[in-house]
Amino acid sequence: MEVRAAAPGVGAPGIGALAGIASRPALAAHLFTLIALGAWAFAATQVPPIALSGPWTTLKALWAFVTNPDQLAHMAYSLLHVGVAIVISFFAGSALAFLAHYVPVTALMIHGRISPFLNAFSGIGWSLLALLWMGATHLTVIFSISMVLIPFALVNMKEGLANLDRELIEMGRSFSRRGLRRFVKLTIPSLYPFMFATLRISFGVAWKVALTAELIGGGSGFGYLFDLARQDYRTPILFVVILLIIAFVYCTDRFGFEPVQRRLQRHYGLR
Amino acid sequence: MASAERASATEPPAPLRQRVLSRVLADGLVILVILGWWAMAKSLPASILPTPAEVAEQLWLLFTDATYLGHTAASVVRVLLSVALALLIGGLLALLPAGVPWASDIVHRRIQPFLNSFPSIGWAILAVIWFQVSDFTAIFVQVAILIPFCLINISAGLKELDREAIEMGRSFTRSSLKVFLKLTLPLLLPYIVSALRIAYGVAWKIAIVSELFGTGTGIGYLMGEAQQSAKPALLYACCFAIVLIFFAGEKLVLDPLSRSVRR
């Protein structure tokens, strides 16, 4: 949990970012990128193509990938698996956290039994078991990813509920006797930062397990492509998939999640 | 618990009654799940759902039979080694910008996002192509997966360091090493333990995938074998063995470590 929440802060975008380009750390980082690309290109000339696909070969394979509808369909399937699993795990984890919060006798059952068990269960274990139970289907992949994500959502939402402003809730009680109204107008908005953090963490972790789940238990998605490429020794495809995932995860986090989280933290006075 | 902080409009139940009910519900759920599993196993083929007794027998073998114990021990040793290495490398990377300020963007804007976004199965497959199937491959993959988790946590710790304490330390001595060992490191300890806890968890949950592809020993390898040779009881047992080892590590090592750091 803390892993994603602890992601380092970034400089202000816009003019600040432009000014940053000229700064020494930014310059060093750009230089590092160039050196890394150069080293990759050089290494690719020294080892067989089966071991390392060079930048140019990867770029050509990337173009072939993005212009091939069949390959793009696999990308869409991966996005679908990840998206649906995030939604399912978010609601399942939140429901468990709310149950433990509002029905205190269930707290030990949820936080003392279900959560530690789910938290300790291996991701491959879920994938292999789901394959046994449901065969190679979309459901297998979505189930495996969801089971890995549920404890993340549960723990994060538990934190959110524990940090609710009790005075605010008390004040709400003096304005309305309707529990549902207070829940919708006060509790849920107070939980927004934690809900968002849950989604952000889930997004990062989902991509770490999705490919494994697709490789083991699916007939579609990036993981399935990975398996085919591995069997046929098509190394450039491996690199293309890795490159696409890195770009997708990084851009979504950097330009999507990070600014929204910063805004939420400012709005709710969190660090 | 969070629920304890809730101000309820209704009269709360008597603490003892609530405690008993809570315990009954929690342990009742476990018993119910085992009974439900047993009942379902009776009506389903053993290739899909073996009985709890069959799984318990295999689980016992994983910790007593010499061959299986070898696999279990191999996984434990690999995880411990990988966590230690990831902590060391991640820690050094996190500390680098403190000594070399111009390297901060290299670490936090290039290396960290790259490693953090890299798919775990990508490491596993590439490592097998590069290094063949070996112990080194499995450990390499696990370390590569765990480094970003350690790096992020220790970097967060460095950000939260008490600057005034460090400044005060500098006014007492000019030796940077002494300031680091006597001040920075103790202040960082809670974050290092937190990184250790996360890395340990991720190693068993995600990084064990390295054994599925990269090696011929370990629980991950056994899981693949069990799936391919249709031994579902062994597959279930491996899953539960991971849960047991994970809990043992948490309760016997990580929890006491966290408590001692907090003191």
mmCIF file of N, CA and C in Angstrom, chain A residues 2-4 6 8-11 24-26 28-30 32-33 50-51 100-102 104-105 107-109 113-114 116-117 119-125 128-129 131-133 152 162 166 170 173 208-209 211-212 215-216 226 230 238-239 242 245-246 249-250 254 271, chain B residues 1-3 5-7 18 21-23 25-27 29-30 47-48 102 104-106 109-122 125-126 129-130 149 152-153 156 159-160 194 198 204-206 208-209 212-213 223 227 232 235-236 239-240 242-243 246-247:
data_model
loop_
_atom_site.group_PDB
_atom_site.id
_atom_site.type_symbol
_atom_site.label_atom_id
_atom_site.label_comp_id
_atom_site.label_asym_id
_atom_site.label_seq_id
_atom_site.Cartn_x
_atom_site.Cartn_y
_atom_site.Cartn_z
ATOM 1 N N GLU A 2 1.705 1.296 1.033
ATOM 2 C CA GLU A 2 2.539 2.489 1.154
ATOM 3 C C GLU A 2 3.396 2.658 -0.095
ATOM 4 N N VAL A 3 3.604 1.508 -0.766
ATOM 5 C CA VAL A 3 4.496 1.545 -1.915
ATOM 6 C C VAL A 3 4.100 2.627 -2.902
ATOM 7 N N ARG A 4 2.813 2.578 -3.302
ATOM 8 C CA ARG A 4 2.408 3.558 -4.294
ATOM 9 C C ARG A 4 2.151 4.918 -3.639
ATOM 10 N N ALA A 6 3.663 6.157 -1.392
ATOM 11 C CA ALA A 6 4.911 6.811 -1.058
ATOM 12 C C ALA A 6 5.662 7.302 -2.280
ATOM 13 N N PRO A 8 7.365 9.399 -4.978
ATOM 14 C CA PRO A 8 7.912 10.727 -4.727
ATOM 15 C C PRO A 8 7.114 11.824 -5.406
ATOM 16 N N GLY A 9 7.107 12.950 -4.804
ATOM 17 C CA GLY A 9 6.398 14.092 -5.382
ATOM 18 C C GLY A 9 7.128 14.587 -6.611
ATOM 19 N N VAL A 10 6.459 15.315 -7.417
ATOM 20 C CA VAL A 10 7.102 15.818 -8.634
ATOM 21 C C VAL A 10 6.974 17.322 -8.692
ATOM 22 N N GLY A 11 7.792 17.910 -9.547
ATOM 23 C CA GLY A 11 7.771 19.351 -9.683
ATOM 24 C C GLY A 11 6.495 19.831 -10.328
ATOM 25 N N ARG A 24 20.054 20.760 -13.630
ATOM 26 C CA ARG A 24 21.114 19.766 -13.710
ATOM 27 C C ARG A 24 20.595 18.331 -13.584
ATOM 28 N N PRO A 25 19.745 18.033 -12.579
ATOM 29 C CA PRO A 25 19.233 16.657 -12.479
ATOM 30 C C PRO A 25 18.465 16.230 -13.720
ATOM 31 N N ALA A 26 17.678 17.167 -14.316
ATOM 32 C CA ALA A 26 16.902 16.807 -15.510
ATOM 33 C C ALA A 26 17.834 16.514 -16.679
ATOM 34 N N ALA A 28 20.928 15.516 -16.473
ATOM 35 C CA ALA A 28 21.597 14.243 -16.184
ATOM 36 C C ALA A 28 20.674 13.077 -16.527
ATOM 37 N N ALA A 29 19.369 13.250 -16.236
ATOM 38 C CA ALA A 29 18.413 12.173 -16.510
ATOM 39 C C ALA A 29 18.275 11.943 -18.013
ATOM 40 N N HIS A 30 18.223 13.048 -18.790
ATOM 41 C CA HIS A 30 18.128 12.902 -20.251
ATOM 42 C C HIS A 30 19.384 12.226 -20.814
ATOM 43 N N PHE A 32 21.281 10.216 -19.186
ATOM 44 C CA PHE A 32 21.211 8.818 -18.756
ATOM 45 C C PHE A 32 20.351 8.008 -19.730
ATOM 46 N N THR A 33 19.232 8.618 -20.151
ATOM 47 C CA THR A 33 18.343 7.921 -21.098
ATOM 48 C C THR A 33 19.086 7.635 -22.400
ATOM 49 N N ILE A 50 18.084 -13.397 -30.769
ATOM 50 C CA ILE A 50 17.118 -14.139 -29.954
ATOM 51 C C ILE A 50 17.191 -13.712 -28.485
ATOM 52 N N ALA A 51 18.380 -13.222 -28.076
ATOM 53 C CA ALA A 51 18.564 -12.836 -26.678
ATOM 54 C C ALA A 51 18.178 -11.381 -26.439
ATOM 55 N N ALA A 100 -16.933 -4.518 8.071
ATOM 56 C CA ALA A 100 -16.163 -4.589 9.321
ATOM 57 C C ALA A 100 -16.327 -3.310 10.132
ATOM 58 N N HIS A 101 -16.481 -2.188 9.443
ATOM 59 C CA HIS A 101 -16.583 -0.900 10.130
ATOM 60 C C HIS A 101 -17.947 -0.712 10.778
ATOM 61 N N TYR A 102 -18.995 -1.042 10.040
ATOM 62 C CA TYR A 102 -20.343 -0.771 10.529
ATOM 63 C C TYR A 102 -20.950 -1.930 11.317
ATOM 64 N N PRO A 104 -19.317 -4.175 13.850
ATOM 65 C CA PRO A 104 -18.028 -4.448 14.502
ATOM 66 C C PRO A 104 -17.759 -5.920 14.836
ATOM 67 N N VAL A 105 -18.823 -6.717 15.029
ATOM 68 C CA VAL A 105 -18.538 -8.124 15.353
ATOM 69 C C VAL A 105 -17.914 -8.873 14.170
ATOM 70 N N ALA A 107 -15.525 -7.585 12.396
ATOM 71 C CA ALA A 107 -14.187 -7.020 12.145
ATOM 72 C C ALA A 107 -13.088 -8.076 12.263
ATOM 73 N N LEU A 108 -13.183 -8.914 13.302
ATOM 74 C CA LEU A 108 -12.146 -9.944 13.479
ATOM 75 C C LEU A 108 -12.175 -10.942 12.317
ATOM 76 N N MET A 109 -13.384 -11.274 11.905
ATOM 77 C CA MET A 109 -13.530 -12.225 10.799
ATOM 78 C C MET A 109 -12.883 -11.651 9.524
ATOM 79 N N ARG A 113 -9.098 -12.756 9.652
ATOM 80 C CA ARG A 113 -9.083 -14.042 8.944
ATOM 81 C C ARG A 113 -9.010 -13.849 7.422
ATOM 82 N N ILE A 114 -10.040 -13.157 6.877
ATOM 83 C CA ILE A 114 -10.111 -13.056 5.405
ATOM 84 C C ILE A 114 -8.929 -12.263 4.841
ATOM 85 N N PRO A 116 -5.826 -11.363 6.079
ATOM 86 C CA PRO A 116 -4.481 -11.961 6.093
ATOM 87 C C PRO A 116 -4.357 -13.147 5.141
ATOM 88 N N PHE A 117 -5.438 -13.921 5.033
ATOM 89 C CA PHE A 117 -5.373 -15.084 4.141
ATOM 90 C C PHE A 117 -5.211 -14.629 2.683
ATOM 91 N N ASN A 119 -4.150 -11.848 1.665
ATOM 92 C CA ASN A 119 -2.899 -11.115 1.550
ATOM 93 C C ASN A 119 -1.703 -12.049 1.385
ATOM 94 N N ALA A 120 -1.831 -13.256 1.945
ATOM 95 C CA ALA A 120 -0.696 -14.180 1.909
ATOM 96 C C ALA A 120 -0.770 -15.137 0.727
ATOM 97 N N PHE A 121 -1.903 -15.188 0.058
ATOM 98 C CA PHE A 121 -2.078 -16.164 -1.017
ATOM 99 C C PHE A 121 -1.343 -15.704 -2.275
ATOM 100 N N SER A 122 -0.629 -16.644 -2.872
ATOM 101 C CA SER A 122 0.206 -16.268 -4.027
ATOM 102 C C SER A 122 -0.621 -16.009 -5.297
ATOM 103 N N GLY A 123 -0.174 -15.048 -6.083
ATOM 104 C CA GLY A 123 -0.842 -14.702 -7.332
ATOM 105 C C GLY A 123 -0.860 -15.862 -8.322
ATOM 106 N N ILE A 124 0.279 -16.590 -8.428
ATOM 107 C CA ILE A 124 0.311 -17.736 -9.354
ATOM 108 C C ILE A 124 -0.649 -18.797 -8.858
ATOM 109 N N GLY A 125 -0.732 -18.931 -7.536
ATOM 110 C CA GLY A 125 -1.656 -19.912 -6.948
ATOM 111 C C GLY A 125 -3.071 -19.658 -7.431
ATOM 112 N N LEU A 128 -3.332 -20.599 -11.198
ATOM 113 C CA LEU A 128 -3.361 -22.038 -11.480
ATOM 114 C C LEU A 128 -4.658 -22.678 -10.995
ATOM 115 N N LEU A 129 -5.132 -22.233 -9.829
ATOM 116 C CA LEU A 129 -6.390 -22.784 -9.307
ATOM 117 C C LEU A 129 -7.568 -22.359 -10.190
ATOM 118 N N LEU A 131 -7.483 -21.690 -13.288
ATOM 119 C CA LEU A 131 -7.402 -22.466 -14.531
ATOM 120 C C LEU A 131 -8.039 -23.844 -14.337
ATOM 121 N N LEU A 132 -7.782 -24.421 -13.165
ATOM 122 C CA LEU A 132 -8.339 -25.732 -12.814
ATOM 123 C C LEU A 132 -9.869 -25.662 -12.721
ATOM 124 N N TRP A 133 -10.357 -24.582 -12.123
ATOM 125 C CA TRP A 133 -11.800 -24.463 -11.876
ATOM 126 C C TRP A 133 -12.575 -24.013 -13.111
ATOM 127 N N PHE A 152 -5.544 -5.404 -1.185
ATOM 128 C CA PHE A 152 -5.037 -4.029 -1.294
ATOM 129 C C PHE A 152 -6.179 -3.040 -1.072
ATOM 130 N N ALA A 162 -10.791 4.291 9.207
ATOM 131 C CA ALA A 162 -10.208 4.563 10.528
ATOM 132 C C ALA A 162 -9.842 6.037 10.664
ATOM 133 N N ARG A 166 -14.230 12.148 12.943
ATOM 134 C CA ARG A 166 -15.381 11.800 13.784
ATOM 135 C C ARG A 166 -16.209 13.028 14.135
ATOM 136 N N GLU A 170 -20.114 13.503 13.549
ATOM 137 C CA GLU A 170 -21.005 13.901 14.666
ATOM 138 C C GLU A 170 -21.836 15.117 14.269
ATOM 139 N N ARG A 173 -24.611 14.262 12.130
ATOM 140 C CA ARG A 173 -25.720 13.664 12.879
ATOM 141 C C ARG A 173 -26.659 14.733 13.416
ATOM 142 N N LYS A 208 1.192 -5.963 -12.844
ATOM 143 C CA LYS A 208 2.261 -6.888 -12.443
ATOM 144 C C LYS A 208 1.760 -8.330 -12.481
ATOM 145 N N VAL A 209 0.466 -8.520 -12.199
ATOM 146 C CA VAL A 209 -0.043 -9.896 -12.149
ATOM 147 C C VAL A 209 -0.850 -10.285 -13.394
ATOM 148 N N LEU A 211 -0.309 -10.140 -16.639
ATOM 149 C CA LEU A 211 0.362 -10.902 -17.682
ATOM 150 C C LEU A 211 0.574 -12.354 -17.280
ATOM 151 N N THR A 212 0.924 -12.547 -16.000
ATOM 152 C CA THR A 212 1.114 -13.918 -15.515
ATOM 153 C C THR A 212 -0.209 -14.672 -15.608
ATOM 154 N N LEU A 215 -0.963 -15.439 -19.160
ATOM 155 C CA LEU A 215 -0.065 -16.457 -19.697
ATOM 156 C C LEU A 215 -0.476 -17.848 -19.212
ATOM 157 N N ILE A 216 -0.858 -17.919 -17.930
ATOM 158 C CA ILE A 216 -1.222 -19.218 -17.357
ATOM 159 C C ILE A 216 -2.657 -19.611 -17.730
ATOM 160 N N PHE A 226 2.735 -13.000 -25.024
ATOM 161 C CA PHE A 226 4.033 -13.265 -24.411
ATOM 162 C C PHE A 226 4.377 -14.747 -24.528
ATOM 163 N N ARG A 230 7.355 -16.325 -26.624
ATOM 164 C CA ARG A 230 8.371 -17.097 -25.899
ATOM 165 C C ARG A 230 8.571 -18.457 -26.580
ATOM 166 N N LEU A 238 8.362 -9.714 -27.489
ATOM 167 C CA LEU A 238 8.505 -9.607 -26.027
ATOM 168 C C LEU A 238 8.842 -8.164 -25.654
ATOM 169 N N PHE A 239 9.799 -7.604 -26.402
ATOM 170 C CA PHE A 239 10.235 -6.233 -26.099
ATOM 171 C C PHE A 239 9.122 -5.220 -26.370
ATOM 172 N N ILE A 242 6.621 -5.403 -23.512
ATOM 173 C CA ILE A 242 7.198 -4.800 -22.305
ATOM 174 C C ILE A 242 7.207 -3.269 -22.441
ATOM 175 N N ILE A 245 3.735 -1.780 -22.123
ATOM 176 C CA ILE A 245 3.240 -1.793 -20.736
ATOM 177 C C ILE A 245 3.942 -0.713 -19.914
ATOM 178 N N ILE A 246 5.267 -0.614 -20.077
ATOM 179 C CA ILE A 246 6.001 0.417 -19.328
ATOM 180 C C ILE A 246 5.448 1.802 -19.684
ATOM 181 N N VAL A 249 1.741 2.176 -18.283
ATOM 182 C CA VAL A 249 1.669 2.301 -16.817
ATOM 183 C C VAL A 249 2.272 3.636 -16.377
ATOM 184 N N TYR A 250 3.423 3.967 -16.956
ATOM 185 C CA TYR A 250 4.098 5.205 -16.549
ATOM 186 C C TYR A 250 3.254 6.435 -16.902
ATOM 187 N N ARG A 254 1.766 8.949 -14.248
ATOM 188 C CA ARG A 254 2.412 10.280 -14.209
ATOM 189 C C ARG A 254 1.442 11.394 -14.604
ATOM 190 N N ARG A 271 -1.006 14.747 3.323
ATOM 191 C CA ARG A 271 0.345 14.882 2.799
ATOM 192 C C ARG A 271 0.524 13.993 1.589
ATOM 193 N N MET B 1 -9.047 -1.432 16.349
ATOM 194 C CA MET B 1 -9.716 -1.630 15.077
ATOM 195 C C MET B 1 -10.513 -0.397 14.682
ATOM 196 N N ALA B 2 -10.695 -0.215 13.406
ATOM 197 C CA ALA B 2 -11.404 0.973 12.929
ATOM 198 C C ALA B 2 -12.791 1.066 13.521
ATOM 199 N N SER B 3 -13.434 -0.095 13.595
ATOM 200 C CA SER B 3 -14.808 -0.112 14.067
ATOM 201 C C SER B 3 -14.898 0.377 15.496
ATOM 202 N N GLU B 5 -13.534 2.794 16.752
ATOM 203 C CA GLU B 5 -13.566 4.255 16.829
ATOM 204 C C GLU B 5 -14.914 4.840 16.413
ATOM 205 N N ARG B 6 -15.773 3.973 15.971
ATOM 206 C CA ARG B 6 -17.040 4.452 15.430
ATOM 207 C C ARG B 6 -17.952 4.900 16.566
ATOM 208 N N ALA B 7 -18.542 6.031 16.382
ATOM 209 C CA ALA B 7 -19.515 6.480 17.371
ATOM 210 C C ALA B 7 -20.880 6.013 16.902
ATOM 211 N N GLN B 18 -19.617 -9.086 22.726
ATOM 212 C CA GLN B 18 -19.139 -8.749 21.380
ATOM 213 C C GLN B 18 -17.862 -9.530 21.050
ATOM 214 N N LEU B 21 -18.839 -13.165 20.381
ATOM 215 C CA LEU B 21 -19.533 -13.267 19.096
ATOM 216 C C LEU B 21 -18.560 -13.076 17.933
ATOM 217 N N SER B 22 -17.680 -12.117 18.113
ATOM 218 C CA SER B 22 -16.693 -11.807 17.104
ATOM 219 C C SER B 22 -15.787 -13.020 16.845
ATOM 220 N N ARG B 23 -15.368 -13.651 17.938
ATOM 221 C CA ARG B 23 -14.498 -14.834 17.835
ATOM 222 C C ARG B 23 -15.251 -15.992 17.176
ATOM 223 N N LEU B 25 -17.761 -15.792 15.127
ATOM 224 C CA LEU B 25 -17.916 -15.497 13.692
ATOM 225 C C LEU B 25 -16.626 -15.782 12.927
ATOM 226 N N ALA B 26 -15.503 -15.304 13.493
ATOM 227 C CA ALA B 26 -14.211 -15.434 12.802
ATOM 228 C C ALA B 26 -13.815 -16.901 12.655
ATOM 229 N N ASP B 27 -13.852 -17.637 13.770
ATOM 230 C CA ASP B 27 -13.446 -19.041 13.703
ATOM 231 C C ASP B 27 -14.523 -19.887 13.040
ATOM 232 N N LEU B 29 -16.274 -18.960 10.546
ATOM 233 C CA LEU B 29 -16.084 -18.829 9.103
ATOM 234 C C LEU B 29 -15.053 -19.844 8.602
ATOM 235 N N VAL B 30 -13.962 -19.960 9.362
ATOM 236 C CA VAL B 30 -12.897 -20.897 8.956
ATOM 237 C C VAL B 30 -13.458 -22.323 8.920
ATOM 238 N N SER B 47 -9.857 -34.169 -9.549
ATOM 239 C CA SER B 47 -8.940 -33.394 -10.398
ATOM 240 C C SER B 47 -9.235 -31.899 -10.315
ATOM 241 N N ILE B 48 -10.423 -31.553 -9.811
ATOM 242 C CA ILE B 48 -10.770 -30.133 -9.666
ATOM 243 C C ILE B 48 -10.667 -29.703 -8.212
ATOM 244 N N TRP B 102 22.668 15.563 -8.429
ATOM 245 C CA TRP B 102 22.251 15.589 -9.835
ATOM 246 C C TRP B 102 21.724 14.239 -10.310
ATOM 247 N N SER B 104 19.359 12.619 -8.816
ATOM 248 C CA SER B 104 18.011 12.376 -8.285
ATOM 249 C C SER B 104 17.000 12.038 -9.382
ATOM 250 N N ASP B 105 17.057 12.760 -10.491
ATOM 251 C CA ASP B 105 16.111 12.470 -11.576
ATOM 252 C C ASP B 105 16.413 11.131 -12.251
ATOM 253 N N ILE B 106 17.705 10.796 -12.285
ATOM 254 C CA ILE B 106 18.067 9.497 -12.882
ATOM 255 C C ILE B 106 17.403 8.382 -12.073
ATOM 256 N N ARG B 109 13.217 9.444 -11.726
ATOM 257 C CA ARG B 109 12.419 9.667 -12.945
ATOM 258 C C ARG B 109 12.755 8.699 -14.071
ATOM 259 N N ARG B 110 13.816 7.942 -13.888
ATOM 260 C CA ARG B 110 14.159 6.981 -14.937
ATOM 261 C C ARG B 110 14.154 5.549 -14.381
ATOM 262 N N ILE B 111 15.074 5.290 -13.430
ATOM 263 C CA ILE B 111 15.226 3.906 -12.953
ATOM 264 C C ILE B 111 13.966 3.422 -12.225
ATOM 265 N N GLN B 112 13.469 4.245 -11.306
ATOM 266 C CA GLN B 112 12.320 3.805 -10.499
ATOM 267 C C GLN B 112 11.055 3.541 -11.332
ATOM 268 N N PRO B 113 10.630 4.492 -12.191
ATOM 269 C CA PRO B 113 9.435 4.190 -12.985
ATOM 270 C C PRO B 113 9.634 3.010 -13.935
ATOM 271 N N PHE B 114 10.866 2.902 -14.461
ATOM 272 C CA PHE B 114 11.152 1.796 -15.385
ATOM 273 C C PHE B 114 10.981 0.452 -14.668
ATOM 274 N N LEU B 115 11.644 0.321 -13.523
ATOM 275 C CA LEU B 115 11.564 -0.940 -12.788
ATOM 276 C C LEU B 115 10.155 -1.188 -12.254
ATOM 277 N N ASN B 116 9.504 -0.112 -11.848
ATOM 278 C CA ASN B 116 8.175 -0.234 -11.255
ATOM 279 C C ASN B 116 7.128 -0.664 -12.286
ATOM 280 N N SER B 117 7.332 -0.275 -13.533
ATOM 281 C CA SER B 117 6.337 -0.598 -14.565
ATOM 282 C C SER B 117 6.658 -1.896 -15.298
ATOM 283 N N PHE B 118 7.866 -2.391 -15.110
ATOM 284 C CA PHE B 118 8.292 -3.585 -15.854
ATOM 285 C C PHE B 118 7.463 -4.785 -15.399
ATOM 286 N N PRO B 119 6.815 -5.495 -16.336
ATOM 287 C CA PRO B 119 5.999 -6.643 -15.907
ATOM 288 C C PRO B 119 6.852 -7.779 -15.333
ATOM 289 N N SER B 120 6.371 -8.380 -14.262
ATOM 290 C CA SER B 120 7.172 -9.411 -13.584
ATOM 291 C C SER B 120 7.437 -10.611 -14.501
ATOM 292 N N ILE B 121 6.434 -10.971 -15.283
ATOM 293 C CA ILE B 121 6.624 -12.128 -16.172
ATOM 294 C C ILE B 121 7.648 -11.792 -17.266
ATOM 295 N N GLY B 122 7.760 -10.494 -17.593
ATOM 296 C CA GLY B 122 8.756 -10.047 -18.571
ATOM 297 C C GLY B 122 10.158 -10.368 -18.077
ATOM 298 N N ILE B 125 10.730 -14.254 -18.242
ATOM 299 C CA ILE B 125 10.982 -14.842 -19.563
ATOM 300 C C ILE B 125 12.319 -14.360 -20.142
ATOM 301 N N LEU B 126 12.590 -13.075 -19.985
ATOM 302 C CA LEU B 126 13.877 -12.564 -20.506
ATOM 303 C C LEU B 126 15.054 -13.207 -19.767
ATOM 304 N N ILE B 129 15.837 -16.545 -21.126
ATOM 305 C CA ILE B 129 16.535 -16.441 -22.422
ATOM 306 C C ILE B 129 18.001 -16.052 -22.197
ATOM 307 N N TRP B 130 18.231 -15.125 -21.281
ATOM 308 C CA TRP B 130 19.600 -14.623 -21.066
ATOM 309 C C TRP B 130 20.482 -15.600 -20.280
ATOM 310 N N PHE B 149 10.097 -1.706 -5.028
ATOM 311 C CA PHE B 149 9.346 -1.614 -3.768
ATOM 312 C C PHE B 149 10.257 -1.096 -2.649
ATOM 313 N N ILE B 152 11.283 2.732 -3.430
ATOM 314 C CA ILE B 152 10.226 3.707 -3.152
ATOM 315 C C ILE B 152 10.086 3.935 -1.648
ATOM 316 N N ASN B 153 10.102 2.857 -0.886
ATOM 317 C CA ASN B 153 9.908 3.013 0.560
ATOM 318 C C ASN B 153 11.068 3.719 1.238
ATOM 319 N N ALA B 156 11.046 7.340 0.408
ATOM 320 C CA ALA B 156 10.032 8.047 1.209
ATOM 321 C C ALA B 156 10.589 8.335 2.600
ATOM 322 N N LYS B 159 12.917 11.261 2.566
ATOM 323 C CA LYS B 159 12.192 12.535 2.460
ATOM 324 C C LYS B 159 11.671 12.989 3.808
ATOM 325 N N GLU B 160 11.298 12.013 4.642
ATOM 326 C CA GLU B 160 10.683 12.327 5.930
ATOM 327 C C GLU B 160 11.707 12.544 7.045
ATOM 328 N N SER B 194 9.775 -1.415 6.924
ATOM 329 C CA SER B 194 8.565 -1.396 6.097
ATOM 330 C C SER B 194 8.875 -1.925 4.687
ATOM 331 N N ILE B 198 7.242 -5.261 2.896
ATOM 332 C CA ILE B 198 6.582 -5.244 1.588
ATOM 333 C C ILE B 198 7.303 -6.184 0.618
ATOM 334 N N TRP B 204 6.690 -13.506 -2.044
ATOM 335 C CA TRP B 204 5.876 -14.727 -2.000
ATOM 336 C C TRP B 204 4.651 -14.635 -2.886
ATOM 337 N N LYS B 205 4.130 -13.421 -3.063
ATOM 338 C CA LYS B 205 2.888 -13.289 -3.824
ATOM 339 C C LYS B 205 3.125 -13.202 -5.326
ATOM 340 N N ILE B 206 4.139 -12.456 -5.705
ATOM 341 C CA ILE B 206 4.335 -12.186 -7.138
ATOM 342 C C ILE B 206 5.649 -12.770 -7.667
ATOM 343 N N ILE B 208 7.478 -15.164 -6.857
ATOM 344 C CA ILE B 208 7.666 -16.615 -6.910
ATOM 345 C C ILE B 208 7.451 -17.135 -8.337
ATOM 346 N N VAL B 209 6.895 -16.268 -9.188
ATOM 347 C CA VAL B 209 6.694 -16.616 -10.595
ATOM 348 C C VAL B 209 8.030 -16.996 -11.246
ATOM 349 N N LEU B 212 8.588 -20.619 -11.551
ATOM 350 C CA LEU B 212 7.727 -21.322 -12.507
ATOM 351 C C LEU B 212 8.460 -21.499 -13.837
ATOM 352 N N PHE B 213 9.307 -20.524 -14.165
ATOM 353 C CA PHE B 213 9.994 -20.557 -15.462
ATOM 354 C C PHE B 213 11.507 -20.721 -15.338
ATOM 355 N N MET B 223 4.509 -26.047 -8.211
ATOM 356 C CA MET B 223 3.149 -25.663 -8.611
ATOM 357 C C MET B 223 2.944 -25.906 -10.106
ATOM 358 N N GLN B 227 0.454 -28.745 -11.756
ATOM 359 C CA GLN B 227 -0.594 -28.391 -12.718
ATOM 360 C C GLN B 227 -0.466 -29.234 -13.992
ATOM 361 N N PRO B 232 -3.703 -32.083 -8.362
ATOM 362 C CA PRO B 232 -4.321 -30.900 -7.748
ATOM 363 C C PRO B 232 -4.058 -30.774 -6.246
ATOM 364 N N LEU B 235 -0.934 -29.024 -5.810
ATOM 365 C CA LEU B 235 -1.077 -27.604 -6.167
ATOM 366 C C LEU B 235 -1.707 -26.815 -5.004
ATOM 367 N N TYR B 236 -2.786 -27.352 -4.450
ATOM 368 C CA TYR B 236 -3.433 -26.695 -3.313
ATOM 369 C C TYR B 236 -2.461 -26.606 -2.138
ATOM 370 N N CYS B 239 -0.004 -23.858 -2.471
ATOM 371 C CA CYS B 239 -0.622 -22.549 -2.185
ATOM 372 C C CYS B 239 -0.692 -22.318 -0.675
ATOM 373 N N PHE B 240 -1.128 -23.353 0.053
ATOM 374 C CA PHE B 240 -1.242 -23.196 1.510
ATOM 375 C C PHE B 240 0.133 -23.148 2.183
ATOM 376 N N ILE B 242 2.713 -21.695 0.991
ATOM 377 C CA ILE B 242 3.157 -20.294 0.839
ATOM 378 C C ILE B 242 2.487 -19.431 1.907
ATOM 379 N N VAL B 243 1.182 -19.657 2.119
ATOM 380 C CA VAL B 243 0.467 -18.885 3.144
ATOM 381 C C VAL B 243 1.119 -19.118 4.512
ATOM 382 N N PHE B 246 4.605 -17.551 4.724
ATOM 383 C CA PHE B 246 4.427 -16.088 4.774
ATOM 384 C C PHE B 246 4.071 -15.659 6.199
ATOM 385 N N PHE B 247 3.087 -16.352 6.788
ATOM 386 C CA PHE B 247 2.678 -16.007 8.161
ATOM 387 C C PHE B 247 3.833 -16.212 9.145
#
